[in-house]
Short mmCIF file of C-alpha atoms in Angstrom, two decimals:
data_model
loop_
_atom_site.label_atom_id
_atom_site.label_comp_id
_atom_site.label_asym_id
_atom_site.label_seq_id
_atom_site.Cartn_x
_atom_site.Cartn_y
_atom_site.Cartn_z
CA UNK A 1 12.46 32.02 -85.13
CA UNK A 2 10.92 29.86 -82.41
CA UNK A 3 13.32 28.17 -79.99
CA UNK A 4 12.32 25.38 -77.63
CA UNK A 5 14.66 24.55 -74.75
CA UNK A 6 14.16 21.28 -72.92
CA UNK A 7 15.79 19.90 -69.81
CA UNK A 8 15.03 17.11 -67.35
CA UNK A 9 14.07 17.88 -63.76
CA UNK A 10 17.38 19.35 -62.54
CA UNK A 11 17.26 23.04 -61.69
CA UNK A 12 21.01 23.58 -62.08
CA UNK A 13 20.91 22.14 -65.61
CA UNK A 14 18.16 24.63 -66.44
CA UNK A 15 20.16 27.50 -64.90
CA UNK A 16 22.98 26.61 -67.30
CA UNK A 17 20.65 27.38 -70.23
CA UNK A 18 19.14 30.66 -69.04
CA UNK A 19 21.73 33.17 -70.39
CA UNK A 20 21.44 31.76 -73.92
CA UNK A 21 17.64 31.69 -73.69
CA UNK A 22 17.71 35.33 -72.62
CA UNK A 23 20.09 36.25 -75.43
CA UNK A 24 17.76 34.69 -78.00
CA UNK A 25 14.74 36.41 -76.46
CA UNK A 26 16.52 39.78 -76.44
CA UNK A 27 17.33 39.29 -80.14
CA UNK A 28 13.61 39.06 -80.87
CA UNK A 29 13.11 35.29 -81.04
CA UNK A 30 10.27 33.41 -79.37
CA UNK A 31 11.57 31.21 -76.55
CA UNK A 32 9.98 28.68 -74.23
CA UNK A 33 11.35 25.99 -71.90
CA UNK A 34 9.81 22.54 -71.48
CA UNK A 35 10.54 20.45 -68.41
CA UNK A 36 8.92 18.31 -65.76
CA UNK A 37 6.53 19.96 -63.27
CA UNK A 38 9.02 20.40 -60.42
CA UNK A 39 11.13 22.79 -62.53
CA UNK A 40 8.23 24.87 -63.90
CA UNK A 41 8.33 27.43 -61.09
CA UNK A 42 12.08 27.99 -61.55
CA UNK A 43 11.52 28.49 -65.30
CA UNK A 44 8.69 30.97 -64.75
CA UNK A 45 10.68 32.95 -62.18
CA UNK A 46 13.49 33.35 -64.69
CA UNK A 47 11.16 35.34 -66.93
CA UNK A 48 10.87 32.62 -69.55
CA UNK A 49 7.71 30.83 -70.70
CA UNK A 50 7.40 27.41 -69.06
CA UNK A 51 5.81 24.34 -70.66
CA UNK A 52 5.18 21.49 -68.19
CA UNK A 53 5.71 18.07 -69.77
CA UNK A 54 5.56 14.62 -68.26
CA UNK A 55 5.01 13.80 -64.64
CA UNK A 56 6.76 14.92 -61.48
CA UNK A 57 9.41 12.33 -60.74
CA UNK A 58 11.93 12.00 -57.96
CA UNK A 59 15.53 11.09 -58.59
CA UNK A 60 17.23 8.35 -56.55
CA UNK A 61 17.38 8.91 -52.81
CA UNK A 62 20.01 9.99 -50.33
CA UNK A 63 23.53 8.71 -50.99
CA UNK A 64 25.39 6.78 -48.35
CA UNK A 65 28.45 8.45 -46.83
CA UNK A 66 30.86 6.72 -49.20
CA UNK A 67 29.05 8.30 -52.14
CA UNK A 68 28.47 4.95 -53.84
CA UNK A 69 24.92 3.94 -53.04
CA UNK A 70 21.54 5.52 -52.61
CA UNK A 71 18.56 4.34 -50.63
CA UNK A 72 16.64 3.26 -53.71
CA UNK A 73 19.24 0.60 -54.31
CA UNK A 74 20.45 2.38 -57.44
CA UNK A 75 24.02 3.65 -57.50
CA UNK A 76 24.42 7.08 -59.08
CA UNK A 77 28.13 6.56 -59.14
CA UNK A 78 27.74 3.22 -60.91
CA UNK A 79 25.25 4.65 -63.40
CA UNK A 80 27.64 7.40 -64.39
CA UNK A 81 31.07 5.89 -63.78
CA UNK A 82 30.86 3.75 -66.90
CA UNK A 83 30.45 6.80 -69.13
CA UNK A 84 33.12 8.80 -67.30
CA UNK A 85 35.73 6.03 -67.47
CA UNK A 86 38.81 7.14 -69.43
CA UNK A 87 41.48 4.45 -68.85
CA UNK A 88 42.34 2.90 -72.25
CA UNK A 89 42.96 -0.56 -70.78
CA UNK A 90 39.43 -0.60 -69.34
CA UNK A 91 37.62 0.59 -72.47
CA UNK A 92 37.14 -2.79 -74.15
CA UNK A 93 34.12 -3.55 -76.34
CA UNK A 94 32.45 -5.55 -73.58
CA UNK A 95 32.91 -2.70 -71.11
CA UNK A 96 31.66 0.04 -73.44
CA UNK A 97 28.76 -2.12 -74.65
CA UNK A 98 27.73 -2.82 -71.06
CA UNK A 99 27.98 0.86 -70.17
CA UNK A 100 25.57 1.96 -72.89
CA UNK A 101 23.25 -1.00 -72.33
CA UNK A 102 22.76 0.12 -68.72
CA UNK A 103 22.76 3.84 -69.55
CA UNK A 104 20.06 3.59 -72.22
CA UNK A 105 17.77 1.31 -70.26
CA UNK A 106 18.14 3.07 -66.92
CA UNK A 107 19.85 6.45 -66.66
CA UNK A 108 18.98 8.03 -70.03
CA UNK A 109 15.46 6.68 -69.82
CA UNK A 110 15.00 8.28 -66.42
CA UNK A 111 16.61 11.59 -67.41
CA UNK A 112 14.41 11.68 -70.51
CA UNK A 113 11.41 11.57 -68.19
CA UNK A 114 10.13 8.25 -69.44
CA UNK A 115 7.32 8.00 -71.95
CA UNK A 116 5.17 10.67 -70.29
CA UNK A 117 7.67 13.47 -70.83
CA UNK A 118 8.59 12.25 -74.30
CA UNK A 119 4.95 12.04 -75.43
CA UNK A 120 4.08 15.48 -74.04
CA UNK A 121 7.20 17.10 -75.49
CA UNK A 122 6.62 15.71 -78.98
CA UNK A 123 2.94 16.71 -78.86
CA UNK A 124 3.87 20.27 -77.90
CA UNK A 125 6.67 20.50 -80.48
CA UNK A 126 4.39 19.32 -83.28
CA UNK A 127 1.82 21.92 -82.22
CA UNK A 128 4.16 24.89 -81.60
CA UNK A 129 6.49 24.07 -84.51
CA UNK A 130 9.87 25.30 -83.21
CA UNK A 131 12.62 26.13 -85.66
CA UNK A 132 15.27 25.05 -83.15
CA UNK A 133 15.32 22.72 -80.15
CA UNK A 134 18.16 23.21 -77.65
CA UNK A 135 18.38 20.23 -75.32
CA UNK A 136 20.36 19.53 -72.19
CA UNK A 137 22.99 16.90 -72.97
CA UNK A 138 21.23 14.34 -70.76
CA UNK A 139 17.71 15.08 -72.03
CA UNK A 140 17.38 12.81 -75.05
CA UNK A 141 13.69 13.62 -75.42
CA UNK A 142 14.95 16.80 -77.10
CA UNK A 143 16.40 15.34 -80.32
CA UNK A 144 13.41 13.00 -80.64
CA UNK A 145 11.01 15.96 -80.41
CA UNK A 146 13.11 17.89 -82.93
CA UNK A 147 13.09 15.00 -85.38
CA UNK A 148 9.34 14.48 -84.93
CA UNK A 149 8.55 18.18 -85.53
CA UNK A 150 11.11 18.95 -88.25
CA UNK A 151 13.19 21.32 -86.12
CA UNK A 152 16.94 21.76 -86.11
CA UNK A 153 18.47 20.81 -82.79
CA UNK A 154 21.54 21.60 -80.70
CA UNK A 155 22.89 19.85 -77.64
CA UNK A 156 23.92 21.98 -74.64
CA UNK A 157 26.71 20.64 -72.45
CA UNK A 158 26.69 20.99 -68.66
CA UNK A 159 30.35 20.06 -68.21
CA UNK A 160 32.90 17.68 -69.72
CA UNK A 161 31.51 15.88 -72.77
CA UNK A 162 31.84 12.36 -71.44
CA UNK A 163 28.82 11.18 -73.43
CA UNK A 164 30.32 12.40 -76.71
CA UNK A 165 33.71 10.91 -75.86
CA UNK A 166 32.29 7.53 -74.83
CA UNK A 167 29.91 7.36 -77.78
CA UNK A 168 32.85 8.07 -80.12
CA UNK A 169 34.64 5.09 -78.55
CA UNK A 170 31.46 3.03 -78.84
CA UNK A 171 31.11 3.63 -82.60
CA UNK A 172 34.81 2.92 -83.14
CA UNK A 173 34.64 -0.44 -81.34
CA UNK A 174 31.26 -1.34 -82.84
CA UNK A 175 32.71 -1.00 -86.34
CA UNK A 176 35.45 -3.51 -85.50
CA UNK A 177 33.11 -6.27 -84.36
CA UNK A 178 32.14 -9.31 -86.36
CA UNK A 179 28.53 -9.12 -87.61
CA UNK A 180 27.29 -11.58 -84.97
CA UNK A 181 28.74 -9.41 -82.19
CA UNK A 182 27.39 -6.08 -83.38
CA UNK A 183 24.82 -5.55 -80.67
CA UNK A 184 23.71 -1.92 -80.77
CA UNK A 185 21.68 -0.97 -77.67
CA UNK A 186 22.00 2.74 -78.46
CA UNK A 187 20.59 2.38 -81.96
CA UNK A 188 17.82 0.09 -80.72
CA UNK A 189 16.89 2.55 -77.96
CA UNK A 190 16.80 5.54 -80.30
CA UNK A 191 14.93 3.64 -83.01
CA UNK A 192 12.24 2.64 -80.53
CA UNK A 193 11.65 6.20 -79.41
CA UNK A 194 11.49 7.56 -82.97
CA UNK A 195 9.21 4.77 -84.16
CA UNK A 196 6.73 5.74 -81.44
CA UNK A 197 6.07 8.91 -83.46
CA UNK A 198 6.27 7.46 -86.94
CA UNK A 199 9.84 8.61 -87.57
CA UNK A 200 12.33 6.45 -89.40
CA UNK A 201 15.73 5.61 -87.94
CA UNK A 202 18.86 4.81 -89.93
CA UNK A 203 22.39 4.02 -88.82
CA UNK A 204 23.83 7.43 -89.67
CA UNK A 205 21.25 9.17 -87.50
CA UNK A 206 22.51 7.80 -84.18
CA UNK A 207 25.43 10.20 -83.78
CA UNK A 208 23.19 13.18 -84.44
CA UNK A 209 20.65 11.94 -81.90
CA UNK A 210 23.32 11.37 -79.25
CA UNK A 211 25.39 14.51 -79.79
CA UNK A 212 23.15 16.95 -81.62
CA UNK A 213 23.44 18.49 -85.06
CA UNK A 214 25.89 20.73 -83.24
CA UNK A 215 26.95 21.26 -79.62
CA UNK A 216 26.91 24.40 -77.49
CA UNK A 217 29.87 24.14 -75.12
CA UNK A 218 30.24 26.49 -72.10
CA UNK A 219 33.24 24.66 -70.63
CA UNK A 220 36.69 26.33 -70.74
CA UNK A 221 38.82 25.25 -73.71
CA UNK A 222 41.34 23.42 -71.50
CA UNK A 223 38.56 21.20 -70.13
CA UNK A 224 37.04 20.27 -73.48
CA UNK A 225 37.28 16.83 -75.08
CA UNK A 226 39.02 16.78 -78.51
CA UNK A 227 36.36 15.16 -80.70
CA UNK A 228 35.48 15.57 -84.36
CA UNK A 229 32.10 17.15 -83.60
CA UNK A 230 30.75 20.63 -84.44
CA UNK A 231 31.28 22.45 -81.14
CA UNK A 232 30.33 26.09 -80.60
CA UNK A 233 32.08 27.54 -77.55
CA UNK A 234 30.16 30.08 -75.49
CA UNK A 235 31.17 32.11 -72.47
CA UNK A 236 29.81 30.84 -69.18
CA UNK A 237 27.53 33.52 -67.71
CA UNK A 238 26.34 32.92 -64.13
CA UNK A 239 22.64 32.68 -63.41
CA UNK A 240 21.81 31.95 -59.78
CA UNK A 241 18.04 32.37 -59.87
CA UNK A 242 15.91 35.31 -58.72
CA UNK A 243 16.82 36.31 -55.19
CA UNK A 244 17.48 39.24 -52.90
CA UNK A 245 21.12 39.94 -52.04
CA UNK A 246 21.80 40.33 -48.28
CA UNK A 247 23.44 43.64 -47.23
CA UNK A 248 26.45 41.93 -45.63
CA UNK A 249 27.55 40.40 -48.94
CA UNK A 250 28.89 43.71 -50.24
CA UNK A 251 30.59 44.79 -47.02
CA UNK A 252 34.35 44.15 -47.09
CA UNK A 253 35.09 41.16 -44.82
CA UNK A 254 37.31 41.80 -41.79
CA UNK A 255 39.25 38.57 -42.44
CA UNK A 256 39.59 36.25 -45.45
CA UNK A 257 36.16 35.07 -46.54
CA UNK A 258 35.83 31.46 -47.70
CA UNK A 259 32.64 30.11 -49.22
CA UNK A 260 31.62 26.50 -48.51
CA UNK A 261 28.89 25.08 -50.69
CA UNK A 262 27.94 21.52 -51.58
CA UNK A 263 25.53 22.63 -54.28
CA UNK A 264 21.79 22.45 -54.89
CA UNK A 265 21.69 19.21 -56.85
CA UNK A 266 22.88 16.99 -54.00
CA UNK A 267 20.32 18.28 -51.53
CA UNK A 268 17.41 18.90 -53.94
CA UNK A 269 17.78 16.08 -56.49
CA UNK A 270 20.12 13.37 -55.22
CA UNK A 271 18.74 13.31 -51.69
CA UNK A 272 21.60 14.61 -49.56
CA UNK A 273 25.30 15.32 -49.19
CA UNK A 274 27.97 12.66 -49.51
CA UNK A 275 30.13 14.35 -46.85
CA UNK A 276 29.55 15.19 -43.20
CA UNK A 277 28.82 18.92 -43.02
CA UNK A 278 29.52 18.91 -39.29
CA UNK A 279 32.99 17.43 -39.79
CA UNK A 280 33.78 19.91 -42.56
CA UNK A 281 32.82 22.90 -40.44
CA UNK A 282 34.64 21.65 -37.35
CA UNK A 283 37.81 21.17 -39.40
CA UNK A 284 37.95 24.91 -40.23
CA UNK A 285 36.69 26.22 -36.88
CA UNK A 286 40.15 27.25 -35.64
CA UNK A 287 41.25 29.05 -38.80
CA UNK A 288 41.24 32.85 -38.80
CA UNK A 289 38.75 33.09 -41.63
CA UNK A 290 35.08 33.88 -42.16
CA UNK A 291 33.29 30.84 -43.57
CA UNK A 292 30.03 31.42 -45.46
CA UNK A 293 28.29 28.04 -45.64
CA UNK A 294 25.18 27.51 -47.77
CA UNK A 295 23.05 25.13 -45.70
CA UNK A 296 19.32 24.47 -45.75
CA UNK A 297 17.15 23.62 -42.74
CA UNK A 298 17.73 19.87 -43.12
CA UNK A 299 21.50 20.32 -43.16
CA UNK A 300 21.40 22.73 -40.21
CA UNK A 301 19.20 20.30 -38.29
CA UNK A 302 21.93 17.65 -38.49
CA UNK A 303 24.57 19.91 -36.93
CA UNK A 304 25.59 19.57 -33.29
CA UNK A 305 26.87 23.14 -33.19
CA UNK A 306 27.89 25.93 -35.53
CA UNK A 307 31.49 27.19 -35.13
CA UNK A 308 31.86 30.90 -34.32
CA UNK A 309 33.64 31.70 -37.58
CA UNK A 310 30.82 30.23 -39.71
CA UNK A 311 27.93 32.22 -41.16
CA UNK A 312 25.22 29.78 -42.30
CA UNK A 313 22.78 30.90 -45.00
CA UNK A 314 20.24 28.78 -46.85
CA UNK A 315 21.04 30.47 -50.13
CA UNK A 316 23.13 33.36 -51.37
CA UNK A 317 23.82 34.06 -55.07
CA UNK A 318 27.39 33.01 -55.76
CA UNK A 319 27.67 35.62 -58.50
CA UNK A 320 27.30 38.28 -55.78
CA UNK A 321 29.16 36.52 -52.97
CA UNK A 322 32.30 35.21 -54.68
CA UNK A 323 33.86 38.60 -55.61
CA UNK A 324 34.38 39.13 -51.86
CA UNK A 325 35.81 35.64 -51.27
CA UNK A 326 39.45 34.61 -51.08
CA UNK A 327 38.59 30.98 -51.84
CA UNK A 328 35.66 28.62 -52.33
CA UNK A 329 35.32 25.01 -51.17
CA UNK A 330 32.79 22.98 -53.12
CA UNK A 331 31.75 19.62 -54.55
CA UNK A 332 32.78 20.27 -58.16
CA UNK A 333 29.39 21.04 -59.65
CA UNK A 334 29.56 22.89 -62.97
CA UNK A 335 27.47 25.85 -61.76
CA UNK A 336 29.68 26.51 -58.74
CA UNK A 337 32.82 25.94 -60.80
CA UNK A 338 31.62 28.36 -63.47
CA UNK A 339 30.77 31.10 -60.97
CA UNK A 340 34.21 30.79 -59.37
CA UNK A 341 36.06 30.79 -62.71
CA UNK A 342 34.19 33.89 -63.90
CA UNK A 343 35.26 35.78 -60.77
CA UNK A 344 38.83 34.48 -60.61
CA UNK A 345 38.44 32.81 -57.21
CA UNK A 346 40.82 29.95 -56.22
CA UNK A 347 38.96 26.70 -55.53
CA UNK A 348 39.25 23.60 -53.38
CA UNK A 349 37.17 20.80 -54.89
CA UNK A 350 36.00 17.86 -52.82
CA UNK A 351 34.57 15.94 -55.79
CA UNK A 352 31.12 14.39 -55.55
CA UNK A 353 32.17 11.94 -58.30
CA UNK A 354 28.84 11.75 -60.05
CA UNK A 355 30.08 13.07 -63.38
CA UNK A 356 33.08 15.34 -64.03
CA UNK A 357 33.85 16.71 -60.56
CA UNK A 358 37.13 14.82 -60.38
CA UNK A 359 38.10 16.10 -63.84
CA UNK A 360 37.49 19.66 -62.73
CA UNK A 361 39.62 19.26 -59.60
CA UNK A 362 42.53 17.80 -61.55
CA UNK A 363 42.29 20.44 -64.27
CA UNK A 364 42.35 23.27 -61.74
CA UNK A 365 45.39 21.76 -60.03
CA UNK A 366 47.18 21.57 -63.39
CA UNK A 367 46.42 25.25 -64.00
CA UNK A 368 47.55 26.20 -60.50
CA UNK A 369 44.17 27.80 -59.75
CA UNK A 370 42.88 25.31 -57.20
CA UNK A 371 43.33 22.05 -55.34
CA UNK A 372 41.71 18.65 -55.26
CA UNK A 373 40.66 17.23 -51.88
CA UNK A 374 40.34 13.45 -52.11
CA UNK A 375 37.55 11.51 -50.40
CA UNK A 376 39.82 9.88 -47.86
CA UNK A 377 40.69 13.38 -46.58
CA UNK A 378 37.07 14.19 -45.81
CA UNK A 379 36.42 12.06 -42.75
CA UNK A 380 37.88 11.11 -39.38
CA UNK A 381 41.34 12.18 -38.28
CA UNK A 382 42.45 13.07 -41.80
CA UNK A 383 39.90 15.90 -41.91
CA UNK A 384 40.90 17.22 -38.49
CA UNK A 385 44.68 17.00 -38.98
CA UNK A 386 46.65 20.23 -38.60
CA UNK A 387 49.97 18.82 -39.77
CA UNK A 388 48.94 16.73 -42.78
CA UNK A 389 49.88 18.72 -45.89
CA UNK A 390 46.93 17.26 -47.79
CA UNK A 391 44.31 18.10 -45.16
CA UNK A 392 41.56 20.64 -45.75
CA UNK A 393 43.13 23.03 -43.22
CA UNK A 394 46.51 22.88 -44.97
CA UNK A 395 45.01 23.43 -48.41
CA UNK A 396 43.02 26.46 -47.23
CA UNK A 397 46.15 27.96 -45.66
CA UNK A 398 48.21 27.42 -48.82
CA UNK A 399 45.60 28.96 -51.10
CA UNK A 400 45.25 32.00 -48.86
CA UNK A 401 48.99 32.51 -48.38
CA UNK A 402 50.32 31.73 -51.87
CA UNK A 403 49.39 34.56 -54.29
CA UNK A 404 50.01 32.35 -57.34
CA UNK A 405 46.61 30.68 -56.90
CA UNK A 406 44.79 33.99 -57.21
CA UNK A 407 47.03 35.05 -60.11
CA UNK A 408 46.35 31.83 -62.04
CA UNK A 409 42.62 32.07 -61.32
CA UNK A 410 42.71 35.61 -62.71
CA UNK A 411 44.38 34.38 -65.91
CA UNK A 412 41.55 31.89 -66.37
CA UNK A 413 38.99 34.65 -65.78
CA UNK A 414 40.56 36.71 -68.55
CA UNK A 415 40.52 33.71 -70.92
CA UNK A 416 36.81 33.22 -70.26
CA UNK A 417 36.12 36.87 -71.04
CA UNK A 418 37.59 36.32 -74.51
CA UNK A 419 35.16 33.45 -75.25
CA UNK A 420 32.14 34.39 -77.44
CA UNK A 421 29.22 35.64 -75.37
CA UNK A 422 25.65 34.24 -75.55
CA UNK A 423 24.76 37.31 -77.61
CA UNK A 424 27.48 36.47 -80.15
CA UNK A 425 26.23 32.87 -80.28
CA UNK A 426 22.77 33.97 -81.44
CA UNK A 427 23.97 34.86 -84.93
CA UNK A 428 25.65 31.46 -85.25
CA UNK A 429 22.44 29.71 -84.18
CA UNK A 430 20.41 31.67 -86.73
CA UNK A 431 22.79 30.64 -89.50
CA UNK A 432 22.84 27.00 -88.42
CA UNK A 433 19.06 26.73 -88.24
CA UNK A 434 18.73 27.98 -91.79
CA UNK A 435 20.76 25.01 -93.00
CA UNK A 436 19.36 22.29 -90.75
CA UNK A 437 15.63 22.82 -90.30
CA UNK A 438 13.57 20.26 -92.19
#
């Protein structure tokens, strides 16, 4: 069969899809990946066929230090916080309606690449005639292209299914409203995009368009949202991109090695880090550890000095580095989290709070495999404190000295190994397509 993957211009979201794309290709299926121009090189270097669609677009600019605002005037935290809200007392109809009104008109529209990406993707799909479209959970051009070309389609999660959870709440509350209050911005938005290509929209189609005919879920079972949707769990397999591995990575470290990474998305897509890298490095300068910090030239240029116990590298594949690490400090991105879980490495998460980073930190704490470092502990005297039990220094010391963190991380690693592999998922996809393709 022919399988079309599609993802908006976020390299880490594409990396999440690569192992399944490879598994399908190895099973003899034709595979290609459609995305905006700035991701085409990354697709090609993965060994997969790239289809450029739409125009090269930039995401909002550099966040301010509090993580709330970006230079474009758009707040990434505000755009996403509505969908990630979980407090029952907050989730009223007015709140949920407002969340999806903003999400459809702004965030989903941008992630879908606007009309240029949508038009190009549908044109290609109608020409290539895929049997299956697998779309990143934020790339809603995917289900439209599938519907317009008669393909089956599956949604691929990149973390906690907040969209599915919030849309489930949306449909529940919508059904309770009086007819005059049944505004449906989601249905209107989807209907408009389908109508552009001569496709009819009906009420029962909305859930399929928002959550896929089925969902591929690489998150661990204890992080998944209990929803009545057809989920297909798959083992997370790290893909870090094509790169050479430095010799020092495989040499046993002389003292505990700790990786510090704030991820690619913040510096490549969102315009910068929400924390002070200098302050973070200075806070661990006196610890008897080797810190491997992934920093690019812009981040290094902002540093006053590099502590002696810090090795700065622009990039190193986490899949190769983490087996030698005693801990990893990171922002809570799904790629970094997945790499650490697969290798059984205890984690300290300083959540970026764009999507599910806070959820990941709390879940790891509950499993005893990591710690959450709150925002207020990442600046000023709180970051430098040596006596505060909640400081970064204290958390690093506890993780390194208490063997239970490594033991619990190892239990999670073993659980992940028992999850169906991408290869095992291929047979399920073949069976599903047979029953869903128009």
